[in-house]
Amino acid sequence: MSMNPADVVRDPATPLFEVDESQAALFHALSEPTRLALLRHLSTGEHRVRDLVDHMHLAQSTVSTHLACLRDCGLVRGRTEGRASWFSLADPERLVELLAAADVLLGASGASLALRHHDHDDPVGGELR
């Protein structure tokens, strides 16, 4: 199912700053490579936090922090079963479409994006062109 352009067009009655803030929060959540890796892994189905920790080779607190960010943006949902917390994609079809669209956009640009240090100093490996 492809995304309808009308779904991404701002409602004229919605103040611009509200749209910008929610979109900024979404893109912020997607800007972290660890969160993207979690999303891609969750695209295979629901997983326990413990399994995500083992898969990612990260501390449970780190994985939980990333999952909280993704949950706050509405990208994932969590549930508790006994002592285990389970997470899944909130809207798997649309998220997979979004990630695929990002791949297409990056491929269509024909440009290689320079990786930048986290503190946004000089790009890794030299100057931006």
Coordinates of N, CA and C in Angstrom, one line a residue:
M1 N 0.9 -1.2 0.0 CA 0.0 0.0 0.0 C 0.9 1.2 0.0
S2 N 0.8 2.1 -1.0 CA 1.6 3.3 -1.0 C 0.9 4.4 -0.3
M3 N 1.7 5.3 0.2 CA 1.3 6.4 1.0 C 0.6 7.4 0.1
N4 N -0.6 7.9 0.6 CA -1.4 8.9 -0.1 C -0.7 10.3 0.2
P5 N -0.4 11.1 -0.8 CA 0.2 12.4 -0.5 C -0.7 13.2 0.4
A6 N -2.0 13.1 0.3 CA -2.8 13.8 1.2 C -2.6 13.5 2.7
D7 N -2.1 12.3 3.0 CA -1.8 12.0 4.3 C -0.7 12.8 4.9
V8 N 0.2 13.3 4.1 CA 1.4 14.0 4.6 C 1.3 15.5 4.5
V9 N 0.2 16.0 3.8 CA 0.0 17.4 3.7 C -0.6 18.0 4.9
R10 N 0.0 19.1 5.4 CA -0.5 19.8 6.6 C -1.9 20.3 6.4
D11 N -2.7 20.0 7.4 CA -4.1 20.5 7.5 C -4.0 22.0 7.7
P12 N -4.6 22.9 6.8 CA -4.4 24.3 6.9 C -4.9 24.9 8.3
A13 N -5.8 24.1 8.9 CA -6.3 24.6 10.2 C -5.3 24.3 11.4
T14 N -4.3 23.5 11.1 CA -3.3 23.2 12.2 C -2.2 24.2 12.1
P15 N -1.9 24.9 13.3 CA -0.8 25.8 13.3 C 0.5 25.2 12.8
L16 N 1.3 25.9 12.0 CA 2.5 25.4 11.4 C 3.5 24.9 12.5
F17 N 3.6 25.7 13.6 CA 4.6 25.3 14.6 C 4.2 23.9 15.3
E18 N 2.9 23.5 15.3 CA 2.6 22.2 15.9 C 3.0 21.1 14.9
V19 N 2.8 21.3 13.6 CA 3.2 20.3 12.7 C 4.8 20.2 12.7
D20 N 5.4 21.3 12.7 CA 6.9 21.3 12.8 C 7.4 20.6 14.0
E21 N 6.9 20.8 15.2 CA 7.3 20.2 16.4 C 7.1 18.7 16.3
S22 N 6.0 18.2 15.9 CA 5.7 16.8 15.9 C 6.6 16.1 14.8
Q23 N 6.7 16.7 13.7 CA 7.6 16.2 12.6 C 9.0 16.2 13.1
A24 N 9.4 17.2 13.7 CA 10.8 17.3 14.2 C 11.1 16.2 15.2
A25 N 10.1 15.9 16.1 CA 10.3 14.8 17.1 C 10.4 13.5 16.4
L26 N 9.5 13.3 15.3 CA 9.6 12.0 14.6 C 11.0 11.9 13.9
F27 N 11.4 12.9 13.2 CA 12.7 12.8 12.5 C 13.9 12.7 13.5
H28 N 13.7 13.3 14.7 CA 14.8 13.2 15.7 C 14.8 11.7 16.1
A29 N 13.7 11.1 16.3 CA 13.7 9.7 16.7 C 14.3 8.8 15.7
L30 N 14.1 9.2 14.4 CA 14.7 8.4 13.3 C 16.1 8.7 13.0
S31 N 16.7 9.8 13.6 CA 18.0 10.3 13.3 C 19.1 9.5 14.0
E32 N 18.8 8.6 15.0 CA 19.7 7.9 15.8 C 19.9 6.5 15.2
P33 N 21.1 6.1 14.8 CA 21.3 4.8 14.1 C 20.9 3.6 15.0
T34 N 21.0 3.7 16.3 CA 20.6 2.6 17.2 C 19.1 2.5 17.1
R35 N 18.4 3.6 17.1 CA 16.9 3.5 17.1 C 16.4 3.0 15.7
L36 N 17.1 3.3 14.6 CA 16.8 2.8 13.3 C 17.0 1.3 13.3
A37 N 18.1 0.8 13.9 CA 18.4 -0.6 14.0 C 17.3 -1.3 14.8
L38 N 16.9 -0.7 15.9 CA 15.8 -1.3 16.7 C 14.5 -1.4 15.8
L39 N 14.2 -0.4 15.1 CA 13.0 -0.4 14.3 C 13.1 -1.5 13.2
R40 N 14.2 -1.6 12.6 CA 14.4 -2.6 11.5 C 14.3 -4.0 12.1
H41 N 14.8 -4.2 13.4 CA 14.7 -5.5 14.0 C 13.2 -5.8 14.4
L42 N 12.6 -4.7 14.9 CA 11.2 -4.9 15.3 C 10.3 -5.1 14.1
S43 N 10.8 -4.8 12.9 CA 10.0 -5.1 11.7 C 9.8 -6.6 11.4
T44 N 10.6 -7.4 12.1 CA 10.5 -8.8 12.0 C 9.4 -9.4 12.9
G45 N 8.9 -8.5 13.8 CA 7.9 -9.0 14.8 C 8.1 -8.5 16.2
E46 N 7.3 -8.9 17.1 CA 7.3 -8.4 18.4 C 8.5 -9.1 19.2
H47 N 9.2 -8.3 20.0 CA 10.3 -8.9 20.8 C 10.3 -8.4 22.2
R48 N 10.9 -9.2 23.1 CA 11.0 -8.8 24.5 C 12.2 -7.9 24.5
V49 N 12.2 -7.0 25.5 CA 13.3 -6.1 25.7 C 14.6 -6.9 25.9
R50 N 14.5 -8.0 26.7 CA 15.7 -8.8 26.9 C 16.3 -9.3 25.6
D51 N 15.5 -9.7 24.7 CA 15.9 -10.2 23.4 C 16.6 -9.0 22.6
L52 N 16.0 -7.9 22.7 CA 16.5 -6.7 22.0 C 17.9 -6.3 22.5
V53 N 18.0 -6.4 23.9 CA 19.3 -6.1 24.5 C 20.4 -7.1 24.0
D54 N 20.0 -8.4 23.9 CA 21.0 -9.4 23.5 C 21.3 -9.2 22.0
H55 N 20.3 -8.9 21.2 CA 20.5 -8.6 19.7 C 21.4 -7.4 19.5
M56 N 21.2 -6.3 20.2 CA 21.9 -5.1 20.0 C 23.2 -5.0 20.7
H57 N 23.5 -5.9 21.7 CA 24.7 -5.9 22.4 C 24.9 -4.6 23.2
L58 N 23.8 -4.1 23.8 CA 23.8 -2.9 24.5 C 23.2 -3.1 25.9
A59 N 23.5 -2.2 26.8 CA 22.9 -2.3 28.1 C 21.4 -2.1 28.1
Q60 N 20.7 -2.8 29.0 CA 19.3 -2.7 29.0 C 18.8 -1.3 29.2
S61 N 19.5 -0.5 30.0 CA 19.1 0.9 30.2 C 19.1 1.7 28.9
T62 N 20.1 1.4 28.1 CA 20.3 2.1 26.8 C 19.2 1.7 25.8
V63 N 18.9 0.4 25.7 CA 17.8 -0.1 24.9 C 16.5 0.5 25.3
S64 N 16.3 0.5 26.6 CA 15.0 1.0 27.2 C 14.8 2.5 26.9
T65 N 15.9 3.3 27.0 CA 15.8 4.7 26.7 C 15.5 4.9 25.2
H66 N 16.1 4.2 24.3 CA 15.7 4.3 22.9 C 14.3 3.9 22.6
L67 N 13.9 2.8 23.3 CA 12.5 2.3 23.1 C 11.5 3.4 23.6
A68 N 11.8 4.0 24.7 CA 10.9 5.1 25.2 C 10.8 6.2 24.3
C69 N 11.9 6.6 23.6 CA 11.9 7.7 22.6 C 11.0 7.3 21.4
L70 N 11.1 6.0 21.0 CA 10.3 5.5 19.9 C 8.9 5.4 20.2
R71 N 8.6 5.0 21.5 CA 7.2 4.9 22.0 C 6.6 6.3 22.1
D72 N 7.3 7.3 22.6 CA 6.8 8.6 22.8 C 6.4 9.3 21.4
C73 N 7.1 8.9 20.4 CA 6.8 9.4 19.0 C 5.7 8.5 18.3
G74 N 5.3 7.5 19.0 CA 4.2 6.7 18.4 C 4.7 5.6 17.4
L75 N 6.0 5.4 17.3 CA 6.6 4.5 16.4 C 6.5 3.0 16.8
V76 N 6.6 2.8 18.2 CA 6.5 1.5 18.7 C 5.4 1.5 19.8
R77 N 5.0 0.3 20.2 CA 4.1 0.2 21.3 C 4.7 -1.0 22.2
G78 N 4.4 -0.8 23.5 CA 4.9 -1.9 24.4 C 3.8 -2.5 25.2
R79 N 4.0 -3.7 25.7 CA 3.0 -4.3 26.6 C 3.8 -5.1 27.6
T80 N 3.2 -5.4 28.7 CA 3.8 -6.2 29.7 C 3.1 -7.5 29.8
E81 N 4.0 -8.6 29.9 CA 3.4 -9.9 30.1 C 4.3 -10.5 31.3
G82 N 3.7 -10.6 32.4 CA 4.4 -11.1 33.6 C 5.5 -10.1 33.9
R83 N 6.7 -10.5 34.0 CA 7.8 -9.6 34.2 C 8.5 -9.1 33.0
A84 N 8.1 -9.6 31.8 CA 8.7 -9.2 30.6 C 8.0 -8.1 29.9
S85 N 8.7 -7.2 29.3 CA 8.2 -6.1 28.4 C 8.4 -6.5 27.0
W86 N 7.3 -6.4 26.2 CA 7.4 -6.7 24.8 C 7.1 -5.5 24.0
F87 N 7.9 -5.3 22.8 CA 7.7 -4.2 22.0 C 7.4 -4.6 20.5
S88 N 6.7 -3.8 19.8 CA 6.4 -4.1 18.4 C 6.2 -2.7 17.7
L89 N 6.2 -2.8 16.4 CA 6.0 -1.5 15.6 C 4.5 -1.2 15.8
A90 N 4.2 0.1 16.0 CA 2.9 0.6 16.1 C 2.1 0.5 14.8
D91 N 2.8 0.8 13.7 CA 2.1 0.7 12.3 C 3.2 0.1 11.4
P92 N 3.4 -1.2 11.4 CA 4.5 -1.8 10.7 C 4.5 -1.5 9.2
E93 N 3.3 -1.5 8.5 CA 3.3 -1.3 7.1 C 3.8 0.1 6.7
R94 N 3.3 1.1 7.5 CA 3.7 2.5 7.1 C 5.1 2.8 7.5
L95 N 5.6 2.2 8.6 CA 7.0 2.4 8.9 C 7.9 1.8 7.9
V96 N 7.6 0.6 7.5 CA 8.4 -0.1 6.5 C 8.4 0.8 5.2
E97 N 7.3 1.3 4.8 CA 7.2 2.2 3.7 C 8.0 3.4 3.8
L98 N 8.0 4.0 5.1 CA 8.8 5.2 5.3 C 10.3 4.9 5.2
L99 N 10.8 3.8 5.8 CA 12.2 3.4 5.6 C 12.6 3.1 4.2
A100 N 11.7 2.5 3.5 CA 11.9 2.2 2.0 C 12.0 3.5 1.3
A101 N 11.1 4.4 1.6 CA 11.1 5.7 0.9 C 12.4 6.5 1.2
A102 N 12.9 6.4 2.4 CA 14.2 7.0 2.7 C 15.3 6.4 1.9
D103 N 15.3 5.1 1.7 CA 16.3 4.5 0.9 C 16.2 4.9 -0.6
V104 N 15.0 5.0 -1.1 CA 14.8 5.5 -2.5 C 15.2 6.9 -2.6
L105 N 14.9 7.8 -1.7 CA 15.3 9.2 -1.7 C 16.8 9.3 -1.7
L106 N 17.4 8.6 -0.8 CA 18.9 8.7 -0.8 C 19.5 8.1 -2.1
G107 N 19.0 7.1 -2.6 CA 19.5 6.5 -3.8 C 19.3 7.5 -5.0
A108 N 18.1 8.1 -5.1 CA 17.7 9.0 -6.2 C 18.5 10.3 -6.2
S109 N 19.0 10.7 -5.0 CA 19.8 11.9 -4.9 C 21.1 11.8 -5.6
G110 N 21.6 10.6 -5.7 CA 22.9 10.4 -6.3 C 24.1 10.9 -5.6
A111 N 23.8 11.5 -4.4 CA 24.8 12.1 -3.6 C 25.1 11.2 -2.4
S112 N 26.3 11.2 -2.0 CA 26.7 10.6 -0.7 C 26.6 11.6 0.4
L113 N 25.9 11.2 1.5 CA 25.8 12.1 2.6 C 27.0 12.0 3.5
A114 N 27.6 13.1 3.8 CA 28.8 13.1 4.7 C 28.3 12.8 6.1
L115 N 29.0 11.9 6.8 CA 28.7 11.6 8.2 C 29.3 12.7 9.0
R116 N 28.5 13.2 10.0 CA 29.0 14.2 10.8 C 29.2 13.7 12.2
H117 N 30.1 14.3 13.0 CA 30.3 14.0 14.4 C 29.0 14.4 15.1
H118 N 28.7 13.7 16.2 CA 27.5 13.9 17.0 C 27.4 15.4 17.4
D119 N 28.5 16.0 17.7 CA 28.4 17.4 18.1 C 28.4 18.4 17.0
H120 N 28.2 17.9 15.8 CA 28.1 18.7 14.5 C 29.3 19.6 14.2
D121 N 30.4 19.1 14.6 CA 31.7 19.8 14.2 C 32.0 19.4 12.8
D122 N 33.2 19.3 12.4 CA 33.6 19.0 11.1 C 33.1 17.6 10.7
P123 N 32.7 17.5 9.4 CA 32.3 16.2 8.9 C 33.4 15.1 9.1
V124 N 33.0 13.9 9.2 CA 34.0 12.8 9.3 C 34.7 12.7 7.9
G125 N 36.0 12.7 7.9 CA 36.7 12.5 6.7 C 36.9 13.7 5.8
G126 N 36.6 14.9 6.3 CA 36.8 16.0 5.5 C 35.6 17.0 5.4
E127 N 35.7 17.8 4.4 CA 34.7 18.9 4.2 C 33.5 18.4 3.5
L128 N 32.4 19.0 3.7 CA 31.2 18.8 2.9 C 31.4 19.4 1.5
R129 N 30.8 18.8 0.5 CA 30.9 19.3 -0.8 C 29.6 19.6 -1.4

